[in-house]
mmCIF file of C-alpha atoms and ligand atoms in Angstrom:
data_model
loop_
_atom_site.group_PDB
_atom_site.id
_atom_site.type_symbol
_atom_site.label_atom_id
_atom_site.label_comp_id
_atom_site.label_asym_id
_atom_site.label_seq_id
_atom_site.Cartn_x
_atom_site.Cartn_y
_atom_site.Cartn_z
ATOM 1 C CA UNK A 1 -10.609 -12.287 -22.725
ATOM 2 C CA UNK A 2 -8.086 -9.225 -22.011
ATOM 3 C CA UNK A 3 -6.010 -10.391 -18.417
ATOM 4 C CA UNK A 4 -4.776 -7.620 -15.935
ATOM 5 C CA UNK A 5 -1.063 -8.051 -15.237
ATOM 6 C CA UNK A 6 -0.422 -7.417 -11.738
ATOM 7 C CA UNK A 7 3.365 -6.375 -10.790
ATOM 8 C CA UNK A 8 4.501 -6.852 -7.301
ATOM 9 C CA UNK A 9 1.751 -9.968 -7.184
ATOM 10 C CA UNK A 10 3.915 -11.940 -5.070
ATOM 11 C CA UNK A 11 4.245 -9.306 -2.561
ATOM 12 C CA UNK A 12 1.972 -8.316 0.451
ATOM 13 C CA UNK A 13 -0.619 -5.645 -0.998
ATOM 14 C CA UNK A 14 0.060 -7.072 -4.607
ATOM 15 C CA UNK A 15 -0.980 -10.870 -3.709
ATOM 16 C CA UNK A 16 -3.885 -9.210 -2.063
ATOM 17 C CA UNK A 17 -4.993 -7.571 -5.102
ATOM 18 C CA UNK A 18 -3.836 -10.379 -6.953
ATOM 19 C CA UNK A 19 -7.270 -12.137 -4.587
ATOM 20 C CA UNK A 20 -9.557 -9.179 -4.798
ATOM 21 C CA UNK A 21 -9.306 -9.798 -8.810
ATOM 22 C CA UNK A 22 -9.987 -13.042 -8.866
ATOM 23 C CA UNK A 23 -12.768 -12.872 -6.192
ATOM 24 C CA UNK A 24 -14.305 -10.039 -8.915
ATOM 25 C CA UNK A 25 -13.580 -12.997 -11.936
ATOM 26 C CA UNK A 26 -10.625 -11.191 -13.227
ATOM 27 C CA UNK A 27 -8.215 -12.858 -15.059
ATOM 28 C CA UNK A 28 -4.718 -12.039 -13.797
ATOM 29 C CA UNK A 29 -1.200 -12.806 -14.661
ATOM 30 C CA UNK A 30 2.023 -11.943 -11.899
ATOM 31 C CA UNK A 31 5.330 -10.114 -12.547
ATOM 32 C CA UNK A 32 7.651 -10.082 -9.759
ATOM 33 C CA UNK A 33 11.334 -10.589 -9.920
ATOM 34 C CA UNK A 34 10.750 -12.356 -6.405
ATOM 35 C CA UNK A 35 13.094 -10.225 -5.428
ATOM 36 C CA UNK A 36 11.058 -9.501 -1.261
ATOM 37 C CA UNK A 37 7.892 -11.373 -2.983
ATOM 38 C CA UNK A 38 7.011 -15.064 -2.609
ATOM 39 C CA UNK A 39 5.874 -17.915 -5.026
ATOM 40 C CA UNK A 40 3.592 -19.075 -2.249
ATOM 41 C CA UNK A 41 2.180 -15.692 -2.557
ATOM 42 C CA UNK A 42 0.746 -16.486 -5.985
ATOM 43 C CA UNK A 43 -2.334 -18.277 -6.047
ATOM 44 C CA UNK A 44 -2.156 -21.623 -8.352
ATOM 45 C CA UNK A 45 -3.707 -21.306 -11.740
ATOM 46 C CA UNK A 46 -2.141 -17.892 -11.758
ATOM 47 C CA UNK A 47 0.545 -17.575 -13.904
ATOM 48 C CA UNK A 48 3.612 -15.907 -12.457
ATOM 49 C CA UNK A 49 6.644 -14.445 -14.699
ATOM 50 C CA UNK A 50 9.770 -13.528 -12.531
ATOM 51 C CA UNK A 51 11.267 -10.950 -13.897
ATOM 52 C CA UNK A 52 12.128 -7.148 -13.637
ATOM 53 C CA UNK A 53 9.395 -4.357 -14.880
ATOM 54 C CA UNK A 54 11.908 -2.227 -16.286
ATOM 55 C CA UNK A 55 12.685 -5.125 -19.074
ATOM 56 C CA UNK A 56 10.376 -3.498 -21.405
ATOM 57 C CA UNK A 57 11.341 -6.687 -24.175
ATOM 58 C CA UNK A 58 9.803 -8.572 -21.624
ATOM 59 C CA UNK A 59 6.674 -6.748 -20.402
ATOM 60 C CA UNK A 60 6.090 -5.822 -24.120
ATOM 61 C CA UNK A 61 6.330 -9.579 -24.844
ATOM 62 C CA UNK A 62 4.155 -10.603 -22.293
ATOM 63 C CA UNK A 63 1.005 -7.435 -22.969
ATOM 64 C CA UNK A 64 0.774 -8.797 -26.053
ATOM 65 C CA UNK A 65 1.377 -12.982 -25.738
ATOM 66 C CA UNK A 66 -1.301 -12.235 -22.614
ATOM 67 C CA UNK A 67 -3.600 -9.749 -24.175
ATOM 68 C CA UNK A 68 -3.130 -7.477 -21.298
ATOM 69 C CA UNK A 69 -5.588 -4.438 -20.931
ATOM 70 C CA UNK A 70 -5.053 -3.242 -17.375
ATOM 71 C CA UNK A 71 -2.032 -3.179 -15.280
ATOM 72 C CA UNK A 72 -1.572 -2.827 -11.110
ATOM 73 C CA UNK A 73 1.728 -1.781 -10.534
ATOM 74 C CA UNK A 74 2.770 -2.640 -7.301
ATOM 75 C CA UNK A 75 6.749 -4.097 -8.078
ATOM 76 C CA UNK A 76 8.968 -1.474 -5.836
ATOM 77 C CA UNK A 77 10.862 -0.960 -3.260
ATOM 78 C CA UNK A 78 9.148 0.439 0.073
ATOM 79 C CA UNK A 79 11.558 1.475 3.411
ATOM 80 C CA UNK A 80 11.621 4.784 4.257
ATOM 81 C CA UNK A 81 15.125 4.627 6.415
ATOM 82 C CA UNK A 82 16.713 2.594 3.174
ATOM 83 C CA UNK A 83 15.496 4.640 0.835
ATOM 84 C CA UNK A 84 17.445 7.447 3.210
ATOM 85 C CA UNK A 85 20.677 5.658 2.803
ATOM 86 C CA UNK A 86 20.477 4.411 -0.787
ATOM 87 C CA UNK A 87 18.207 6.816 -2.479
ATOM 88 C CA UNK A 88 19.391 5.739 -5.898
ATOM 89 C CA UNK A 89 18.162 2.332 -5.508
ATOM 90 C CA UNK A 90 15.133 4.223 -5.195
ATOM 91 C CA UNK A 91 14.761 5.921 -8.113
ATOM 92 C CA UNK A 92 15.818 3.039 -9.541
ATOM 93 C CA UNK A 93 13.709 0.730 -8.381
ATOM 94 C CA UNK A 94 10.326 2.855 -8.104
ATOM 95 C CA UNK A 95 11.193 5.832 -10.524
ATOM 96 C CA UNK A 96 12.634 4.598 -13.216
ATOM 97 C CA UNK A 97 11.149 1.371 -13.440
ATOM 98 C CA UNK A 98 7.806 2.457 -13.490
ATOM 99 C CA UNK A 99 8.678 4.922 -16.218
ATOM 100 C CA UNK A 100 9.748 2.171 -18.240
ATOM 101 C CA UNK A 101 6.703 0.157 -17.626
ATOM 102 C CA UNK A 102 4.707 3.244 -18.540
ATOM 103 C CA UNK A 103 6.042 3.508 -21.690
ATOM 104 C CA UNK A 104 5.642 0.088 -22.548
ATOM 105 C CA UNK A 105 1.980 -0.357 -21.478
ATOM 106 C CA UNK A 106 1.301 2.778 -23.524
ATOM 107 C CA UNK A 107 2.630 1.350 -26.788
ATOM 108 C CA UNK A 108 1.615 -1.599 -25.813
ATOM 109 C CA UNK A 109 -2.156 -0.255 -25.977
ATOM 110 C CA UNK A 110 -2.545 -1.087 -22.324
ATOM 111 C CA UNK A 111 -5.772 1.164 -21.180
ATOM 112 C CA UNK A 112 -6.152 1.225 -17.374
ATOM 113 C CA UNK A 113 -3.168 1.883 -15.276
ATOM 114 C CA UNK A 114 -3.706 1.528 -11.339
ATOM 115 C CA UNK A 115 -0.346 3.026 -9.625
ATOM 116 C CA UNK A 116 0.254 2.195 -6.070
ATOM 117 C CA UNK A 117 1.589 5.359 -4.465
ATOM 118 C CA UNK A 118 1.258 6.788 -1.250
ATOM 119 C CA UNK A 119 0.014 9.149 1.664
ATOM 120 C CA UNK A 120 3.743 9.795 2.375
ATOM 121 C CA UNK A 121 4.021 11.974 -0.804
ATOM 122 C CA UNK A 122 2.514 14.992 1.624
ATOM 123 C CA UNK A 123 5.014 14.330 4.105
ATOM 124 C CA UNK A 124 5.036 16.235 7.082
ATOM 125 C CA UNK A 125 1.766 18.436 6.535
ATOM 126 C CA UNK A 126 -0.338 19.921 9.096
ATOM 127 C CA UNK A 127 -3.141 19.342 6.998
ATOM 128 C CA UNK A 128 -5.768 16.602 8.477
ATOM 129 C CA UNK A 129 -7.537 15.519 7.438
ATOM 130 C CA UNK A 130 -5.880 15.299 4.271
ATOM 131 C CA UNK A 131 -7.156 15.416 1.004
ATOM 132 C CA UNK A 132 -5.378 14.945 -2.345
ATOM 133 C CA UNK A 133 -5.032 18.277 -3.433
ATOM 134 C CA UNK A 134 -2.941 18.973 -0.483
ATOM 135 C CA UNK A 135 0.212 20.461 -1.419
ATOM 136 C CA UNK A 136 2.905 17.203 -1.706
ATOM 137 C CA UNK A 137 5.870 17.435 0.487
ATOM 138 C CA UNK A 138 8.131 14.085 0.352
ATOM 139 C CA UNK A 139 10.658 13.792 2.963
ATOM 140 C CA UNK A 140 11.890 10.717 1.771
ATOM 141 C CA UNK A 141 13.241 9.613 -1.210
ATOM 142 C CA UNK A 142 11.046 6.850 -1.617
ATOM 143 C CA UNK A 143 8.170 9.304 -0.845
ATOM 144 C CA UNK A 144 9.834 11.257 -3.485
ATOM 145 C CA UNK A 145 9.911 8.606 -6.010
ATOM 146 C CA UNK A 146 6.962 7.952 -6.055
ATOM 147 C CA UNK A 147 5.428 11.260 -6.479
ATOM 148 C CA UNK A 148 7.829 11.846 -9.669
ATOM 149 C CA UNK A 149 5.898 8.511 -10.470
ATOM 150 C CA UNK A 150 2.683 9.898 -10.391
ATOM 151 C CA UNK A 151 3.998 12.887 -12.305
ATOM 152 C CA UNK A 152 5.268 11.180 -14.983
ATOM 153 C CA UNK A 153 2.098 9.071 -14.979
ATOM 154 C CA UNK A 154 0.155 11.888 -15.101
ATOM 155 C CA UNK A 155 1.761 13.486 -18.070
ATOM 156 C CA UNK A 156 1.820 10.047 -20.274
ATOM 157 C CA UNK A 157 -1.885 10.169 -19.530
ATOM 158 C CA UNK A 158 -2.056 13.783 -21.094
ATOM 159 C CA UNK A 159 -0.609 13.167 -24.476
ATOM 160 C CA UNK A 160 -1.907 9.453 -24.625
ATOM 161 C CA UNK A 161 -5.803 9.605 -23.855
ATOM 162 C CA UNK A 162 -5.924 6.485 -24.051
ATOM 163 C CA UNK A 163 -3.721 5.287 -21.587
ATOM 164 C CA UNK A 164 -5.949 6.382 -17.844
ATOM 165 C CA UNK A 165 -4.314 6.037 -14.434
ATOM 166 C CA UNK A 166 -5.538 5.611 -11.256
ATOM 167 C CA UNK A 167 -2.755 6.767 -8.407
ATOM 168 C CA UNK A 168 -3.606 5.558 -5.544
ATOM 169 C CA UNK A 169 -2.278 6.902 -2.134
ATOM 170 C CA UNK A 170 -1.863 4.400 0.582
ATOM 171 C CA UNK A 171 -2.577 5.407 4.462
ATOM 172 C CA UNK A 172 -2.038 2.774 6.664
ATOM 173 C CA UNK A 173 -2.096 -0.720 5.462
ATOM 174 C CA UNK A 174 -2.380 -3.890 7.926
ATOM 175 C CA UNK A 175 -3.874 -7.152 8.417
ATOM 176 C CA UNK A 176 -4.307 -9.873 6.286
ATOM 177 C CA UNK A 177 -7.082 -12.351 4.052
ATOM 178 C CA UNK A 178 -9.962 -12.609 6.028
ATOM 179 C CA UNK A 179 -10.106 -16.167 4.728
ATOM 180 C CA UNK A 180 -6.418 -16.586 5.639
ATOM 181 C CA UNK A 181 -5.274 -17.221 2.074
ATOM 182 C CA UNK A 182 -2.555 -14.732 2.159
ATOM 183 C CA UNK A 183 -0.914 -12.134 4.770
ATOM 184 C CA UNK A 184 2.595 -9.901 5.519
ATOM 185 C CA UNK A 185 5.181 -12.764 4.367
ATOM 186 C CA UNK A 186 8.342 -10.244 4.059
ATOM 187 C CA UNK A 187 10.481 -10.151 7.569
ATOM 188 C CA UNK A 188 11.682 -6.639 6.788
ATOM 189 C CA UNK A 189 8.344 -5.468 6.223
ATOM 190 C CA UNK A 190 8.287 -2.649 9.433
ATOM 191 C CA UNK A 191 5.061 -1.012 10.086
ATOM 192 C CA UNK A 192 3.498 -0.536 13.909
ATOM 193 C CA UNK A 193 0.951 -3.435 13.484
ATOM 194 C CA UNK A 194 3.895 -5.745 12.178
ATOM 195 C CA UNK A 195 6.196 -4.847 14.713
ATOM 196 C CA UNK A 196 3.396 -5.501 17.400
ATOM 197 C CA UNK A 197 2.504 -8.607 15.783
ATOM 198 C CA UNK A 198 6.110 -9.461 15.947
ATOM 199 C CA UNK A 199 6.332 -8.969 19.421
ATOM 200 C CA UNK A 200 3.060 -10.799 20.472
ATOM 201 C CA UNK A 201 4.771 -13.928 19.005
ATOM 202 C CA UNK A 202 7.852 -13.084 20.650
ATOM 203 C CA UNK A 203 10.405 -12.253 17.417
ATOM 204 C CA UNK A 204 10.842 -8.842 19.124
ATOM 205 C CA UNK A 205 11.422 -8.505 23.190
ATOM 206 C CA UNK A 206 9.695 -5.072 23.476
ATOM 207 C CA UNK A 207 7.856 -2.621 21.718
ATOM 208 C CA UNK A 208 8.780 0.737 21.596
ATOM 209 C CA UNK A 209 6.246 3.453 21.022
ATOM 210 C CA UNK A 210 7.828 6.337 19.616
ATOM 211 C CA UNK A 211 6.991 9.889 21.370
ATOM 212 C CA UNK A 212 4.365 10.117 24.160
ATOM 213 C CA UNK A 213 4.514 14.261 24.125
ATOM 214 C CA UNK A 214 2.407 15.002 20.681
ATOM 215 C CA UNK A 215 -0.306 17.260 20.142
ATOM 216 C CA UNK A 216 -3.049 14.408 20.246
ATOM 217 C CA UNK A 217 -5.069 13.091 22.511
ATOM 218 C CA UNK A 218 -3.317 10.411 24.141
ATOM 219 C CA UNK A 219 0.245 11.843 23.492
ATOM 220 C CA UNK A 220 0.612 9.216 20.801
ATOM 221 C CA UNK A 221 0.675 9.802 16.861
ATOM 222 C CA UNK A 222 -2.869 9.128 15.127
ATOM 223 C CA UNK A 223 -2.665 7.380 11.913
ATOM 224 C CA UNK A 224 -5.247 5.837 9.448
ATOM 225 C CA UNK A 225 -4.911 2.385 9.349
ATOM 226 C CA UNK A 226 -7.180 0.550 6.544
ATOM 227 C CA UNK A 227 -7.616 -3.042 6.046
ATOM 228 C CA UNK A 228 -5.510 -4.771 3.364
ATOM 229 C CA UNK A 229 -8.337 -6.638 1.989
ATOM 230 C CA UNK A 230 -10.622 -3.350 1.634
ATOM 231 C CA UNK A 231 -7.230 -1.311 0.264
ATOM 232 C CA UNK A 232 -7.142 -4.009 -2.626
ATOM 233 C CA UNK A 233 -11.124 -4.394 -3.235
ATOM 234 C CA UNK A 234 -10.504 -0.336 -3.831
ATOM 235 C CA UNK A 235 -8.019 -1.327 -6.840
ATOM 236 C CA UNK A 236 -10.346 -3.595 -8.442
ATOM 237 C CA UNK A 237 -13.190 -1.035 -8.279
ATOM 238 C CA UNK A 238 -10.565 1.602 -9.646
ATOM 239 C CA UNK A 239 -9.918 -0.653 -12.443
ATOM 240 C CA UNK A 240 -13.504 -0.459 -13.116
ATOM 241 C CA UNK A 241 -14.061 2.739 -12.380
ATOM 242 C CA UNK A 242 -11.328 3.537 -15.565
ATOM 243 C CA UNK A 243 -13.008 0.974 -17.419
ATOM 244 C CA UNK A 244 -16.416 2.117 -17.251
ATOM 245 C CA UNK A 245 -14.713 5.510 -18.696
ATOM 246 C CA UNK A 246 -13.765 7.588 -15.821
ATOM 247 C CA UNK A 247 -10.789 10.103 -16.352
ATOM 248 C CA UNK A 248 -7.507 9.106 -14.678
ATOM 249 C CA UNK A 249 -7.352 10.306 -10.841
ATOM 250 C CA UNK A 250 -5.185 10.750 -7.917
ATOM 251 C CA UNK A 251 -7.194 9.073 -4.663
ATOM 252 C CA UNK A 252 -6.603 8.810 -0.986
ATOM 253 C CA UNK A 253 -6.919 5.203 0.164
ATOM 254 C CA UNK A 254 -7.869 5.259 4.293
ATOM 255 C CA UNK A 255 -11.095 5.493 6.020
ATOM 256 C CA UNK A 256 -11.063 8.768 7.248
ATOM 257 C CA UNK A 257 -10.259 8.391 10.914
ATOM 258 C CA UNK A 258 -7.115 7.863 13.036
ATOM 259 C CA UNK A 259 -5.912 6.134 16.128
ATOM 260 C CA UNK A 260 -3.493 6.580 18.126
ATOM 261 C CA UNK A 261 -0.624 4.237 18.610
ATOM 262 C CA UNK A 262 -1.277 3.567 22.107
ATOM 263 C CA UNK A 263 -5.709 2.924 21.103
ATOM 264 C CA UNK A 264 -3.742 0.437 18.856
ATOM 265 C CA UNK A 265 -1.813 -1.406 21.017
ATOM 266 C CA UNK A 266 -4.684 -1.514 23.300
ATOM 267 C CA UNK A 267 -6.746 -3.207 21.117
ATOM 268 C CA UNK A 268 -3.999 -5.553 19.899
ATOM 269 C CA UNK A 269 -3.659 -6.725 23.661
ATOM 270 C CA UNK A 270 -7.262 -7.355 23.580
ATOM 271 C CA UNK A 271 -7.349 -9.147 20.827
ATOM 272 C CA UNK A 272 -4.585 -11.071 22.117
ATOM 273 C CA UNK A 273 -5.859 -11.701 25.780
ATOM 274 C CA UNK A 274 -2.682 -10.317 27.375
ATOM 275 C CA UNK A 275 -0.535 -7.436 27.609
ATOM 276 C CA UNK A 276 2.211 -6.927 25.242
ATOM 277 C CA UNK A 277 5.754 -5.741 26.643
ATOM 278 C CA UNK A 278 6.509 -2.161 25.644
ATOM 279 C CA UNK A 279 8.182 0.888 26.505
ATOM 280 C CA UNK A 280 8.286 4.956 26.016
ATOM 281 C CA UNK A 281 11.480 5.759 23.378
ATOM 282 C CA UNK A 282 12.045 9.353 22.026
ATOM 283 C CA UNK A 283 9.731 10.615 18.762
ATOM 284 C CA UNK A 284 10.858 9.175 15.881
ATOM 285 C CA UNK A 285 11.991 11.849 13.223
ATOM 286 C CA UNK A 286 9.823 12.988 10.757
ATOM 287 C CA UNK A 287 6.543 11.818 11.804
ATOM 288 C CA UNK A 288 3.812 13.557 11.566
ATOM 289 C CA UNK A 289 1.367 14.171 14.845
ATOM 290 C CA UNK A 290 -2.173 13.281 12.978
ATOM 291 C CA UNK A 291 -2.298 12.048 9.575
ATOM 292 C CA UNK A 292 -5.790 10.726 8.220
ATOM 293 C CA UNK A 293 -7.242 10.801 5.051
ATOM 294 C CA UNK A 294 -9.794 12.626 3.607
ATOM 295 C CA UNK A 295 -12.073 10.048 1.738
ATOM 296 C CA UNK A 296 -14.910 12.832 -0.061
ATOM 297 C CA UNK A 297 -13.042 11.817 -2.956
ATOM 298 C CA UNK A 298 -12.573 8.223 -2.506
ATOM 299 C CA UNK A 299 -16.288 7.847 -1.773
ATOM 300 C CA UNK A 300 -17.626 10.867 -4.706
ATOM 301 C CA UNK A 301 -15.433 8.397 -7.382
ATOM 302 C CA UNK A 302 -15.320 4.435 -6.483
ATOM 303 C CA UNK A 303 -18.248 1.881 -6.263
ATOM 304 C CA UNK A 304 -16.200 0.789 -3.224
ATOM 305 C CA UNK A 305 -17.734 0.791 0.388
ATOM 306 C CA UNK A 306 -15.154 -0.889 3.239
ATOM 307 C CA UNK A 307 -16.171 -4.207 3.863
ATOM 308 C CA UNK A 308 -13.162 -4.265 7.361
ATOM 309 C CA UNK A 309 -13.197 -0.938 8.851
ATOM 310 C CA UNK A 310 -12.865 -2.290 12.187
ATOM 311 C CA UNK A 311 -9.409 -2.115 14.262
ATOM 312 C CA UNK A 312 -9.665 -5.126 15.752
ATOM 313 C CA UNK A 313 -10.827 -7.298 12.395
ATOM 314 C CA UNK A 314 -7.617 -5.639 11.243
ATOM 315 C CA UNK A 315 -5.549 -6.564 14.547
ATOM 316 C CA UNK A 316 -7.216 -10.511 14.623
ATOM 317 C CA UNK A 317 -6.406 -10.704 10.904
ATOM 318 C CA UNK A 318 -2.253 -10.130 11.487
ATOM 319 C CA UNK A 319 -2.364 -11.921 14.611
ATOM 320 C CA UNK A 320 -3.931 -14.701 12.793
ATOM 321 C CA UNK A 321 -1.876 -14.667 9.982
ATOM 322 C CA UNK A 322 1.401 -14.795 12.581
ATOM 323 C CA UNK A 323 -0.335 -17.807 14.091
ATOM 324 C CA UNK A 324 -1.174 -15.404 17.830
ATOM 325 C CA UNK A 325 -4.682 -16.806 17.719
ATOM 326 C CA UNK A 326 -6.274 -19.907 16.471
HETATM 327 N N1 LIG B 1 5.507 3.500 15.712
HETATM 328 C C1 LIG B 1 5.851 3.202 17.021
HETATM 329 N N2 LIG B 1 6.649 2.131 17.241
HETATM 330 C C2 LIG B 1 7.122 1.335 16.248
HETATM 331 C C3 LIG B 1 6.746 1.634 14.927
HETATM 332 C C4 LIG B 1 5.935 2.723 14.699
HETATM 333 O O1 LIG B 1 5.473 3.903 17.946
HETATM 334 O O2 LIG B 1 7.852 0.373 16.534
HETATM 335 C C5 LIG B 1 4.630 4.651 15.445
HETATM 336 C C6 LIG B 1 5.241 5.650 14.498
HETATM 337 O O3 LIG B 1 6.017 6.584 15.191
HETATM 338 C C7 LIG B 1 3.979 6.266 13.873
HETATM 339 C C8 LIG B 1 2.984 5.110 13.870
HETATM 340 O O4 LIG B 1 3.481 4.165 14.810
HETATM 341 O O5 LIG B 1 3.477 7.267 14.700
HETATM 342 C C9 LIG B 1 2.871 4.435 12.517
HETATM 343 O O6 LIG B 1 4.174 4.157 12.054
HETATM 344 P P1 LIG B 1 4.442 3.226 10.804
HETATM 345 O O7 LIG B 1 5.923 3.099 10.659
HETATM 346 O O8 LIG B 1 3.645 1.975 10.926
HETATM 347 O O9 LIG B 1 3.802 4.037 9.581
HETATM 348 P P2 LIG B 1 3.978 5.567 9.065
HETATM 349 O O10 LIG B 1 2.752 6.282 9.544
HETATM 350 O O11 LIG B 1 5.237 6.111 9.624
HETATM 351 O O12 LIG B 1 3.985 5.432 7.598
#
């Protein structure tokens, strides 16, 4: 039976997709060079290869010693502010990298490609909600590298039929395993609902909530934050969706609906039972007021339906995963 190799399977979304495959009675095999990703992260009985994605001797070795017929690519590098002060890793790392594993799944006769990507590649648009034929903006070079990804993707896909990808942009992703199998491992990993986790369990004093004075209702920037267990069910039913014969696709993953950083941290310190400390700072550059998805796509395309569109299941999940709540 043909195995989907997941890259990045040792990482946060990755290990979760690495579950959602299994749970579907996938057979999957891990690349990671372990590099921010964790051996604990890959479930036993799943075999995990450390190593780098732009070794093409390597991933062409392994497609074909592991019959592989599908690849997730989720191996990369993800901070905004370091890909601001070392942009070449970034290219590196995310760019080039997934050229080269492009080009070796495609002689490889790999079939369905599923490219993690993300909402940042429209950057700082005015356009919500946003769907994918929005015009792409990156402000970032990591934002930037990953559109060139999609790009390049796109055009392998062109003159190799064959070869159909799936790039999927990411809104908001948080929580972890319902079932508590897996969660946010990586300490550097910085997005709101970590850095409020963080300072529910006391790693960080205070948190700061960046810009009260925006367009929105509360002040507060909106965002579309989607549960990391529905974001990776949406991969496997990508996956399928390619395999049933769908042409390759670019797809918004959210749910369609934002809140507001301050509706977030209220229902954290609900979920928690007690107030977290925080405090006003000045906007953080570059952010845009509302960003939320638009899903007609998403929905029109994928046998997927959320099974955790729910803030707090999202906010209970981290916390739980942290060890904040029994
Ligand atoms: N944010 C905040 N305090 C923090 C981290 C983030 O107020 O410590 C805000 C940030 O300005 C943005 C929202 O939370 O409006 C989500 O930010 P995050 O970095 O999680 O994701 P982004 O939407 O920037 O990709």
């Amino acid at each position: 039976m043909s195995k989907v190799l997941v890259t990045g399977g040792a990482g946060y979304i990755g290990g979760h997709a690495v579950l959602a495959l299994l749970d579907a009675g996938r057979d999957v095999v891990v690349l990671d060079d372990l590099s921010t990703g964790f051996r604990e992260a890959v479930p036993a009985g799943v075999s995990l290869h450390q190593g780098d994605v732009a070794d093409s001797t390597l991933v062409t070795r392994l497609i074909a010693a592991e019959n592989i017929d599908a690849v997730m690519h989720f191996a990369g590098s993800i901070s905004v502010p370091e890909s601001m002060a070392e942009p070449g890793k970034y290219y590196r790392n995310n760019t080039c990298a997934t050229l080269s594993l492009a080009n070796a799944c495609v002689e490889g006769g790999v079939r369905g490609f599923i490219f993690s990507s993300t909402a940042s590649v429209y950057g700082e648009t005015e356009i919500c909600p946003c769907a994918e034929d929005a015009p792409p903006a990156p402000v970032s070079p990591y934002a930037a590298s990953k559109l060139m990804s999609e790009r390049m993707l796109a055009d392998l896909e062109s003159a190799h039929p064959a070869f159909r990808v799936a790039r999927l942009r990411y809104f908001n992703v948080a929580g972890a395993d319902p079932a508590g199998r897996t969660g946010q491992r990586n300490p550097n990993a910085a997005g709101l609902v970590k850095l409020a986790v963080e300072t529910a369990v006391g790693k960080r004093d205070t948190l700061e909530i960046f810009g009260d004075d925006y367009p929105t209702r509360d002040g507060t920037c909106e965002r579309d934050y989607i549960h990391v267990s529905d974001l990776a069910a949406a991969h496997v039913a990508a996956l399928d969706y390619l395999e049933k014969g769908g042409a390759g696709t670019t797809l918004n993953l959210g749910y369609g609906r934002g809140y507001t950083v301050l509706e977030l941290v209220a229902a954290l310190e609900k979920v928690l039972g007690r107030t977290l400390n925080k405090r006003r700072a000045p906007r953080r550059p570059g952010d845009p007021p509302r960003y939320f998805s638009d899903v007609t796509r998403l929905n029109a395309t994928l046998d997927w339906r959320p099974a955790h569109d729910d803030l707090d299941e999202i906010l209970r999940s981290a916390l739980k995963w942290a060890g904040a709540l029994a």
